[in-house]
């Protein structure tokens, strides 16, 4: 699926935001990114509010608890998972309240969850090993994610009436397929997962999200060595590319981006930092990497309006509220620039 449900010139953000006020976060997102707002993640609230905790809140029949080393599968659902579920319900209630308060009814709403490989790389089995080292547990995770995500999309659709768009975050995927994850002892590395296997597992969750929403699935990986070809092969309709990194210095990276556009994929172009810059870029400076990219690849600049979405390079969890709002405003303006590029740029 490659047809996008958002209009040309749309901008969006990755998901996380600073602070703990869910209603205020929703107000900001709806105001600054009206074409593709997202359900904000507020990890400053602590356990259960980060990406892993929010994903754990969606799982069906797969209890998760918090231990000193992080998240771990548990024998039964306990306080930690209930807290994550409560935070998710609070966020959905905050969304409802703001929609009623403002009278705004967004046509689209983006939601985010950790992909199967990032979750399996970060969450432990009861004995301390990473979940991805147990093939049976990994299969159970994928089934649980698919079922929980489908229910989540159904509830959001009923609450908002919006077209739901799913974003799958896979920041740990490069380390998984390159064999860079340490074992619990720290003395060895978890064996690399073959790329075809990684693609097939991710494809199952992508397909479930696409079926639940009827919309293309966004896959974001903020790592500098993001395997874009694998992500597209897994069925991603839109793939994140961080243009705050010097990707255009690599012919291989350029070729991969060109292949994504040739295949009909949309690119989520990371054009602004997720943390406060020393000096905020001008609109022209922020847009320059995108224009240089299409120019070097030989595509018309008009492609940016329909096959590119300006985003930050990563979430805003570590940013100040001031930069978060400024960046979102700039992203919205970048979408307009993509739609009508100034001739002298």
Short mmCIF file of C-alpha atoms in Angstrom, two decimals:
data_model
loop_
_atom_site.label_atom_id
_atom_site.label_comp_id
_atom_site.label_asym_id
_atom_site.label_seq_id
_atom_site.Cartn_x
_atom_site.Cartn_y
_atom_site.Cartn_z
CA UNK A 1 0.00 0.00 0.00
CA UNK A 2 1.54 3.34 -1.06
CA UNK A 3 -1.35 5.81 -1.35
CA UNK A 4 -1.15 8.17 1.59
CA UNK A 5 -4.25 9.30 3.50
CA UNK A 6 -2.76 12.72 4.28
CA UNK A 7 -2.70 15.69 1.91
CA UNK A 8 0.34 16.98 0.05
CA UNK A 9 2.54 19.21 2.18
CA UNK A 10 1.77 17.39 5.44
CA UNK A 11 4.21 17.44 8.37
CA UNK A 12 4.25 15.37 11.54
CA UNK A 13 6.40 14.54 14.58
CA UNK A 14 7.80 11.27 15.88
CA UNK A 15 5.84 10.90 19.13
CA UNK A 16 7.54 11.81 22.39
CA UNK A 17 7.28 15.24 23.99
CA UNK A 18 8.60 16.87 27.17
CA UNK A 19 6.48 17.42 30.26
CA UNK A 20 3.71 15.55 32.04
CA UNK A 21 0.52 17.41 31.02
CA UNK A 22 -1.27 15.19 28.51
CA UNK A 23 -4.00 17.70 27.67
CA UNK A 24 -1.52 20.49 26.97
CA UNK A 25 0.54 18.16 24.78
CA UNK A 26 -2.55 17.26 22.75
CA UNK A 27 -3.46 20.95 22.35
CA UNK A 28 0.03 21.72 21.01
CA UNK A 29 0.04 18.83 18.55
CA UNK A 30 -3.43 19.56 17.20
CA UNK A 31 -2.56 23.23 16.78
CA UNK A 32 0.86 22.85 15.22
CA UNK A 33 0.47 19.67 13.14
CA UNK A 34 -3.19 19.62 12.09
CA UNK A 35 -2.83 17.42 8.99
CA UNK A 36 -1.20 14.48 10.79
CA UNK A 37 -1.27 14.99 14.57
CA UNK A 38 0.00 12.22 16.81
CA UNK A 39 -1.01 10.85 20.17
CA UNK A 40 1.76 12.32 22.37
CA UNK A 41 4.07 10.17 24.47
CA UNK A 42 5.21 11.79 27.73
CA UNK A 43 8.07 9.69 29.16
CA UNK A 44 8.76 12.31 31.87
CA UNK A 45 5.87 10.71 33.77
CA UNK A 46 8.08 7.71 34.51
CA UNK A 47 7.56 3.96 34.36
CA UNK A 48 4.99 2.93 31.77
CA UNK A 49 5.04 6.25 29.92
CA UNK A 50 8.04 5.54 27.69
CA UNK A 51 7.84 3.78 24.33
CA UNK A 52 8.39 0.30 25.80
CA UNK A 53 5.86 0.87 28.57
CA UNK A 54 3.23 2.14 26.18
CA UNK A 55 3.78 -0.86 23.94
CA UNK A 56 3.55 -3.19 26.95
CA UNK A 57 0.20 -1.57 27.79
CA UNK A 58 -1.19 -2.82 24.46
CA UNK A 59 -0.04 -6.43 24.79
CA UNK A 60 -2.63 -9.17 25.23
CA UNK A 61 -1.89 -12.10 27.56
CA UNK A 62 1.77 -11.12 27.87
CA UNK A 63 2.42 -9.60 31.32
CA UNK A 64 5.41 -7.30 31.77
CA UNK A 65 6.99 -5.96 34.96
CA UNK A 66 9.77 -3.54 35.81
CA UNK A 67 13.01 -4.77 37.40
CA UNK A 68 16.25 -2.85 38.13
CA UNK A 69 17.60 -3.68 34.65
CA UNK A 70 14.42 -2.57 32.84
CA UNK A 71 11.31 -4.34 31.57
CA UNK A 72 10.88 -8.10 31.97
CA UNK A 73 8.22 -10.66 31.11
CA UNK A 74 6.24 -11.69 34.20
CA UNK A 75 4.12 -14.62 35.29
CA UNK A 76 1.05 -12.44 35.79
CA UNK A 77 -0.05 -8.86 35.25
CA UNK A 78 0.97 -6.59 38.10
CA UNK A 79 1.26 -2.99 39.22
CA UNK A 80 3.75 -1.94 36.53
CA UNK A 81 1.67 -3.05 33.57
CA UNK A 82 -1.52 -1.70 35.13
CA UNK A 83 0.21 1.65 35.54
CA UNK A 84 1.14 1.65 31.85
CA UNK A 85 -2.45 0.78 30.92
CA UNK A 86 -3.79 3.50 33.22
CA UNK A 87 -1.49 6.07 31.63
CA UNK A 88 -2.70 5.06 28.18
CA UNK A 89 -6.34 5.42 29.27
CA UNK A 90 -5.53 8.83 30.77
CA UNK A 91 -4.00 9.90 27.46
CA UNK A 92 -7.04 8.78 25.49
CA UNK A 93 -9.32 10.59 27.95
CA UNK A 94 -7.13 13.71 27.60
CA UNK A 95 -7.50 13.47 23.83
CA UNK A 96 -11.28 13.22 24.20
CA UNK A 97 -11.37 16.21 26.54
CA UNK A 98 -9.33 18.43 24.22
CA UNK A 99 -11.40 17.46 21.19
CA UNK A 100 -14.55 18.43 23.09
CA UNK A 101 -12.94 21.60 24.42
CA UNK A 102 -11.70 22.83 21.04
CA UNK A 103 -14.34 21.37 18.76
CA UNK A 104 -11.49 20.10 16.57
CA UNK A 105 -12.03 16.77 14.85
CA UNK A 106 -8.80 15.70 13.12
CA UNK A 107 -9.24 13.71 9.95
CA UNK A 108 -6.18 11.64 10.81
CA UNK A 109 -4.39 10.60 14.00
CA UNK A 110 -1.01 8.89 14.25
CA UNK A 111 -0.14 6.46 17.03
CA UNK A 112 3.23 4.90 17.81
CA UNK A 113 4.50 1.64 19.28
CA UNK A 114 7.82 -0.16 19.57
CA UNK A 115 8.40 -2.64 16.79
CA UNK A 116 8.81 -6.33 17.60
CA UNK A 117 12.61 -6.27 17.34
CA UNK A 118 13.12 -3.20 19.48
CA UNK A 119 10.75 -4.56 22.12
CA UNK A 120 12.31 -8.03 21.99
CA UNK A 121 15.81 -6.55 22.19
CA UNK A 122 14.97 -4.38 25.19
CA UNK A 123 12.71 -6.61 27.30
CA UNK A 124 14.06 -9.56 29.27
CA UNK A 125 12.85 -13.08 29.72
CA UNK A 126 12.26 -14.16 33.36
CA UNK A 127 15.85 -15.47 33.59
CA UNK A 128 17.37 -12.25 32.32
CA UNK A 129 18.15 -13.01 28.68
CA UNK A 130 16.73 -10.83 25.94
CA UNK A 131 13.30 -11.83 24.68
CA UNK A 132 14.57 -12.13 21.11
CA UNK A 133 16.75 -15.11 22.09
CA UNK A 134 13.64 -17.27 22.61
CA UNK A 135 11.89 -18.08 19.32
CA UNK A 136 8.67 -19.12 21.05
CA UNK A 137 8.52 -15.94 23.15
CA UNK A 138 9.17 -13.88 20.02
CA UNK A 139 6.25 -15.54 18.21
CA UNK A 140 4.03 -14.90 21.24
CA UNK A 141 5.11 -11.26 21.27
CA UNK A 142 4.21 -10.73 17.61
CA UNK A 143 0.78 -12.32 18.08
CA UNK A 144 0.19 -10.26 21.23
CA UNK A 145 1.25 -7.04 19.50
CA UNK A 146 -0.97 -7.72 16.52
CA UNK A 147 -4.02 -8.41 18.69
CA UNK A 148 -3.42 -5.50 21.05
CA UNK A 149 -2.72 -3.03 18.26
CA UNK A 150 -5.91 -4.02 16.43
CA UNK A 151 -7.95 -3.37 19.58
CA UNK A 152 -6.14 -0.04 20.15
CA UNK A 153 -6.89 1.14 16.61
CA UNK A 154 -10.52 0.11 16.99
CA UNK A 155 -10.89 2.11 20.22
CA UNK A 156 -9.21 5.19 18.76
CA UNK A 157 -11.43 5.05 15.69
CA UNK A 158 -14.54 4.84 17.87
CA UNK A 159 -13.38 7.70 20.09
CA UNK A 160 -12.24 10.13 17.38
CA UNK A 161 -13.75 9.08 14.07
CA UNK A 162 -10.32 9.79 12.56
CA UNK A 163 -8.31 7.76 10.08
CA UNK A 164 -5.73 6.09 12.31
CA UNK A 165 -2.14 5.86 11.04
CA UNK A 166 0.32 3.56 12.80
CA UNK A 167 4.01 4.31 13.24
CA UNK A 168 6.29 1.45 14.27
CA UNK A 169 9.53 2.52 15.95
CA UNK A 170 12.53 0.22 15.44
CA UNK A 171 15.62 2.03 16.80
CA UNK A 172 17.24 -1.25 17.92
CA UNK A 173 16.83 -3.10 14.63
CA UNK A 174 20.33 -2.32 13.26
CA UNK A 175 21.95 -3.72 16.42
CA UNK A 176 19.76 -6.83 16.17
CA UNK A 177 20.76 -7.70 12.60
CA UNK A 178 24.41 -6.72 13.14
CA UNK A 179 24.84 -8.78 16.31
CA UNK A 180 25.81 -5.80 18.49
CA UNK A 181 23.56 -6.50 21.50
CA UNK A 182 25.48 -7.61 24.62
CA UNK A 183 24.49 -10.70 26.59
CA UNK A 184 23.48 -10.27 30.28
CA UNK A 185 27.08 -10.84 31.39
CA UNK A 186 28.38 -8.21 29.01
CA UNK A 187 31.12 -10.61 27.94
CA UNK A 188 29.58 -11.71 24.66
CA UNK A 189 27.09 -10.62 22.01
CA UNK A 190 23.67 -11.97 21.12
CA UNK A 191 23.93 -13.74 17.74
CA UNK A 192 22.85 -11.59 14.81
CA UNK A 193 19.38 -12.17 13.43
CA UNK A 194 19.49 -12.76 9.65
CA UNK A 195 18.01 -9.84 7.75
CA UNK A 196 15.38 -11.99 5.96
CA UNK A 197 14.12 -13.30 9.30
CA UNK A 198 14.05 -9.80 10.78
CA UNK A 199 12.10 -8.58 7.76
CA UNK A 200 9.55 -11.40 7.96
CA UNK A 201 8.84 -10.84 11.66
CA UNK A 202 8.43 -7.09 11.21
CA UNK A 203 6.25 -7.69 8.15
CA UNK A 204 3.72 -9.56 10.29
CA UNK A 205 3.17 -6.56 12.57
CA UNK A 206 3.16 -4.12 9.62
CA UNK A 207 0.51 -6.20 7.85
CA UNK A 208 -1.65 -6.33 10.99
CA UNK A 209 -1.41 -2.55 11.40
CA UNK A 210 -2.26 -1.97 7.75
CA UNK A 211 -5.24 -4.31 7.98
CA UNK A 212 -6.51 -2.62 11.15
CA UNK A 213 -6.24 0.91 9.75
CA UNK A 214 -6.56 0.57 5.99
CA UNK A 215 -3.66 3.02 5.78
CA UNK A 216 0.06 2.78 4.99
CA UNK A 217 2.26 2.01 7.98
CA UNK A 218 5.13 4.31 8.93
CA UNK A 219 8.35 2.71 10.18
CA UNK A 220 10.89 4.91 11.90
CA UNK A 221 14.45 4.01 12.84
CA UNK A 222 16.56 6.87 14.17
CA UNK A 223 19.82 4.90 13.98
CA UNK A 224 22.38 6.23 11.47
CA UNK A 225 22.59 2.77 9.87
CA UNK A 226 18.84 2.26 9.52
CA UNK A 227 18.17 -0.67 7.13
CA UNK A 228 15.79 1.19 4.84
CA UNK A 229 15.61 -1.57 2.24
CA UNK A 230 14.60 -4.09 4.91
CA UNK A 231 11.95 -1.72 6.27
CA UNK A 232 10.45 -1.23 2.84
CA UNK A 233 10.62 -4.96 2.21
CA UNK A 234 8.60 -5.49 5.40
CA UNK A 235 5.76 -3.51 3.87
CA UNK A 236 6.38 -0.03 5.26
CA UNK A 237 4.54 2.58 3.22
CA UNK A 238 6.70 5.35 4.69
CA UNK A 239 10.26 5.07 5.96
CA UNK A 240 12.17 7.50 8.17
CA UNK A 241 15.42 9.05 6.89
CA UNK A 242 17.48 11.30 9.17
CA UNK A 243 18.75 14.20 7.06
CA UNK A 244 20.42 15.85 10.05
CA UNK A 245 23.12 13.20 9.46
CA UNK A 246 25.56 13.46 6.52
CA UNK A 247 23.83 10.68 4.57
CA UNK A 248 24.37 12.36 1.23
CA UNK A 249 28.14 11.79 1.58
CA UNK A 250 27.51 8.07 1.06
CA UNK A 251 26.69 6.83 -2.43
CA UNK A 252 25.21 3.66 -0.92
CA UNK A 253 22.84 5.67 1.28
CA UNK A 254 21.83 7.86 -1.64
CA UNK A 255 21.11 4.84 -3.81
CA UNK A 256 18.97 3.30 -1.05
CA UNK A 257 16.93 6.49 -0.73
CA UNK A 258 16.49 6.67 -4.48
CA UNK A 259 15.26 3.08 -4.52
CA UNK A 260 12.71 3.88 -1.82
CA UNK A 261 11.25 6.71 -3.88
CA UNK A 262 11.36 4.60 -7.04
CA UNK A 263 9.36 1.90 -5.23
CA UNK A 264 6.61 4.38 -4.39
CA UNK A 265 7.45 4.77 -0.70
CA UNK A 266 7.04 8.03 1.17
CA UNK A 267 10.03 9.33 3.12
CA UNK A 268 9.76 10.78 6.60
CA UNK A 269 12.54 13.32 6.27
CA UNK A 270 14.16 14.15 9.61
CA UNK A 271 15.07 17.79 9.09
CA UNK A 272 15.20 19.19 12.63
CA UNK A 273 16.98 17.96 15.77
CA UNK A 274 14.96 16.41 18.57
CA UNK A 275 16.86 18.44 21.19
CA UNK A 276 17.43 22.18 21.47
CA UNK A 277 19.97 23.40 18.89
CA UNK A 278 22.55 26.04 19.76
CA UNK A 279 20.89 28.25 17.17
CA UNK A 280 17.51 27.38 15.61
CA UNK A 281 17.87 26.99 11.83
CA UNK A 282 16.09 29.31 9.46
CA UNK A 283 13.33 27.81 7.37
CA UNK A 284 15.58 27.90 4.30
CA UNK A 285 18.43 26.16 6.15
CA UNK A 286 16.08 23.48 7.47
CA UNK A 287 14.71 22.81 3.97
CA UNK A 288 18.10 22.76 2.24
CA UNK A 289 18.96 19.05 2.88
CA UNK A 290 15.64 17.96 1.35
CA UNK A 291 16.11 20.07 -1.78
CA UNK A 292 19.73 18.96 -2.14
CA UNK A 293 18.61 15.34 -1.81
CA UNK A 294 16.07 15.42 -4.64
CA UNK A 295 18.45 17.45 -6.78
CA UNK A 296 21.31 14.96 -6.37
CA UNK A 297 19.02 12.01 -7.06
CA UNK A 298 17.57 13.66 -10.16
CA UNK A 299 13.97 13.80 -8.94
CA UNK A 300 11.75 16.86 -9.47
CA UNK A 301 11.37 19.01 -6.38
CA UNK A 302 7.60 18.58 -6.67
CA UNK A 303 8.14 15.03 -5.37
CA UNK A 304 8.70 16.44 -1.87
CA UNK A 305 5.08 17.57 -1.62
CA UNK A 306 3.59 14.14 -2.25
CA UNK A 307 6.31 11.65 -1.29
CA UNK A 308 8.04 13.32 1.66
CA UNK A 309 6.85 14.33 5.11
CA UNK A 310 9.04 16.71 7.16
CA UNK A 311 9.64 15.43 10.70
CA UNK A 312 12.18 15.87 13.47
CA UNK A 313 15.06 13.39 13.41
CA UNK A 314 13.75 11.79 16.61
CA UNK A 315 11.28 12.44 19.40
CA UNK A 316 11.20 15.58 21.54
CA UNK A 317 11.47 13.85 24.93
CA UNK A 318 14.81 15.55 25.63
CA UNK A 319 13.84 18.96 24.26
CA UNK A 320 12.58 22.05 26.01
CA UNK A 321 8.89 22.94 25.62
CA UNK A 322 9.96 26.07 23.74
CA UNK A 323 11.99 24.19 21.12
CA UNK A 324 9.30 21.53 20.79
CA UNK A 325 6.70 24.11 19.84
CA UNK A 326 9.11 26.06 17.62
CA UNK A 327 10.18 22.90 15.82
CA UNK A 328 6.60 21.81 15.19
CA UNK A 329 5.78 25.24 13.75
CA UNK A 330 8.83 25.01 11.50
CA UNK A 331 7.87 21.51 10.35
CA UNK A 332 4.41 22.73 9.38
CA UNK A 333 6.01 25.58 7.41
CA UNK A 334 8.38 23.11 5.74
CA UNK A 335 5.36 21.20 4.51
CA UNK A 336 4.10 24.37 2.86
CA UNK A 337 7.53 24.99 1.33
CA UNK A 338 7.50 21.46 -0.11
CA UNK A 339 4.10 22.23 -1.64
CA UNK A 340 5.25 25.51 -3.19
CA UNK A 341 9.09 25.61 -3.35
CA UNK A 342 10.47 29.17 -3.66
CA UNK A 343 12.15 29.56 -7.04
CA UNK A 344 15.32 31.10 -5.56
CA UNK A 345 15.92 28.21 -3.12
#
